[in-house]
Amino acid sequence: PRPGARPPPPPREPAGTARPAAEPDWRPAPPPGPVAPPTTHATASPHGHPRRTVIPTSPVRRL
């Protein structure tokens, strides 16, 4: 290297060496089964019956 060039950075751990082993600790996989988060709120309801999501766009419509 040229005398004016900066020294190379210290050898760091390669990206993807110790990370994959620690990721499952702070981000556990969701348990299999019906515990998955609801994707549609209007069609699927935790009680079984379809829940209608009323969007009050205009207060006059609710009367």
Coordinates of N, CA and C in Angstrom, one line a residue:
P1 N 0.8 -1.2 0.0 CA 0.0 0.0 0.0 C 0.9 1.3 0.0
R2 N 0.3 2.3 -0.5 CA 1.0 3.6 -0.5 C 1.2 4.1 0.9
P3 N 2.3 4.9 1.1 CA 2.5 5.4 2.4 C 1.4 6.4 2.9
G4 N 0.7 7.0 1.9 CA -0.3 7.9 2.3 C -1.7 7.3 2.5
A5 N -1.8 6.0 2.2 CA -3.1 5.3 2.3 C -3.4 5.0 3.7
R6 N -4.7 5.0 4.0 CA -5.1 4.7 5.4 C -4.9 3.2 5.6
P7 N -4.6 2.8 6.9 CA -4.5 1.4 7.1 C -5.8 0.7 7.0
P8 N -5.8 -0.6 6.6 CA -7.1 -1.3 6.5 C -7.8 -1.4 7.8
P9 N -9.1 -1.4 7.8 CA -9.9 -1.6 9.1 C -9.6 -2.9 9.7
P10 N -9.7 -3.0 11.0 CA -9.5 -4.2 11.7 C -10.4 -5.3 11.2
P11 N -10.0 -6.6 11.2 CA -10.8 -7.7 10.7 C -12.0 -7.8 11.6
R12 N -13.2 -7.5 11.0 CA -14.5 -7.7 11.7 C -15.1 -9.0 11.4
E13 N -16.0 -9.4 12.2 CA -16.7 -10.7 12.0 C -17.5 -10.6 10.7
P14 N -17.4 -11.5 9.8 CA -18.2 -11.4 8.6 C -19.7 -11.3 8.8
A15 N -20.4 -10.5 8.1 CA -21.8 -10.4 8.3 C -22.5 -11.7 8.0
G16 N -23.2 -12.2 9.0 CA -24.0 -13.4 8.9 C -23.2 -14.6 9.6
T17 N -22.4 -14.2 10.6 CA -21.7 -15.3 11.3 C -22.4 -15.6 12.6
A18 N -22.4 -14.5 13.5 CA -23.0 -14.7 14.8 C -24.4 -14.1 14.8
R19 N -24.8 -13.5 13.7 CA -26.2 -12.9 13.7 C -27.3 -14.0 13.7
P20 N -27.2 -14.9 12.7 CA -28.3 -15.9 12.6 C -28.5 -16.7 13.9
A21 N -27.5 -16.9 14.7 CA -27.6 -17.6 16.0 C -28.4 -16.8 17.0
A22 N -28.3 -15.5 16.9 CA -28.9 -14.7 17.9 C -30.3 -14.1 17.5
E23 N -30.6 -14.2 16.2 CA -31.9 -13.7 15.7 C -33.1 -14.4 16.3
P24 N -33.1 -15.7 16.4 CA -34.3 -16.4 17.0 C -34.5 -16.1 18.4
D25 N -33.6 -15.4 19.1 CA -33.8 -15.1 20.5 C -34.7 -13.9 20.6
W26 N -34.5 -12.9 19.8 CA -35.3 -11.7 20.0 C -36.5 -11.7 19.0
R27 N -36.5 -12.6 18.1 CA -37.6 -12.7 17.1 C -38.0 -14.2 17.0
P28 N -38.7 -14.7 17.9 CA -39.1 -16.1 17.9 C -40.2 -16.3 16.8
A29 N -40.2 -17.5 16.2 CA -41.2 -17.8 15.2 C -42.6 -18.0 15.8
P30 N -43.7 -17.5 15.2 CA -45.0 -17.7 15.8 C -45.4 -19.1 15.9
P31 N -46.0 -19.5 17.0 CA -46.4 -21.0 17.1 C -47.4 -21.4 16.1
P32 N -47.2 -22.6 15.6 CA -48.2 -23.1 14.5 C -49.6 -23.3 15.1
G33 N -50.6 -23.1 14.3 CA -51.9 -23.3 14.7 C -52.8 -22.0 14.5
P34 N -53.9 -22.0 15.2 CA -54.8 -20.8 15.0 C -54.3 -19.6 15.7
V35 N -53.1 -19.5 16.1 CA -52.6 -18.4 16.9 C -52.1 -17.3 15.9
A36 N -52.1 -17.6 14.6 CA -51.6 -16.7 13.6 C -52.5 -15.4 13.7
P37 N -51.8 -14.2 13.4 CA -52.6 -13.0 13.5 C -53.7 -12.9 12.5
P38 N -54.8 -12.4 12.8 CA -55.9 -12.3 11.8 C -55.6 -11.4 10.6
T39 N -55.8 -11.9 9.4 CA -55.4 -11.1 8.2 C -56.6 -10.2 7.8
T40 N -57.8 -10.8 7.9 CA -59.0 -10.0 7.5 C -59.9 -9.8 8.7
H41 N -60.2 -8.6 9.1 CA -61.0 -8.3 10.3 C -62.5 -8.4 10.0
A42 N -62.9 -8.1 8.7 CA -64.3 -8.0 8.4 C -64.9 -9.4 8.2
T43 N -64.0 -10.4 7.7 CA -64.6 -11.7 7.3 C -64.4 -12.7 8.5
A44 N -63.2 -12.6 9.1 CA -62.9 -13.6 10.1 C -63.0 -12.9 11.5
S45 N -63.7 -13.5 12.4 CA -63.9 -13.0 13.7 C -63.5 -14.0 14.8
P46 N -62.8 -13.6 15.8 CA -62.4 -14.6 16.9 C -63.6 -15.3 17.5
H47 N -64.8 -14.8 17.3 CA -66.0 -15.4 17.9 C -66.7 -16.3 17.0
G48 N -66.3 -16.3 15.7 CA -66.9 -17.2 14.7 C -67.9 -16.5 13.8
H49 N -68.6 -15.6 14.3 CA -69.6 -14.9 13.5 C -68.9 -13.7 12.7
P50 N -69.3 -13.5 11.5 CA -68.6 -12.4 10.7 C -68.9 -11.0 11.4
R51 N -67.9 -10.3 11.6 CA -68.1 -9.0 12.2 C -68.0 -7.9 11.1
R52 N -69.0 -7.0 11.1 CA -69.0 -6.0 10.1 C -68.3 -4.8 10.7
T53 N -67.3 -4.3 10.0 CA -66.6 -3.2 10.4 C -67.3 -1.9 9.8
V54 N -67.9 -1.2 10.6 CA -68.6 0.0 10.2 C -67.7 1.2 10.2
I55 N -67.5 1.8 9.0 CA -66.6 2.9 8.9 C -67.5 4.2 8.8
P56 N -67.5 5.0 9.9 CA -68.4 6.2 10.0 C -67.8 7.3 9.1
T57 N -68.1 7.2 7.8 CA -67.5 8.3 6.9 C -68.3 9.6 7.2
S58 N -69.7 9.4 7.3 CA -70.5 10.6 7.5 C -71.4 10.3 8.7
P59 N -71.5 11.2 9.7 CA -72.3 11.0 10.8 C -73.8 10.9 10.5
V60 N -74.2 11.4 9.3 CA -75.6 11.4 9.0 C -76.0 10.0 8.6
R61 N -75.1 9.2 8.1 CA -75.4 7.9 7.6 C -75.8 6.9 8.7
R62 N -75.2 7.2 9.9 CA -75.5 6.3 11.1 C -76.8 6.5 11.7
L63 N -77.5 7.6 11.3 CA -78.8 7.9 12.0 C -79.9 6.9 11.4

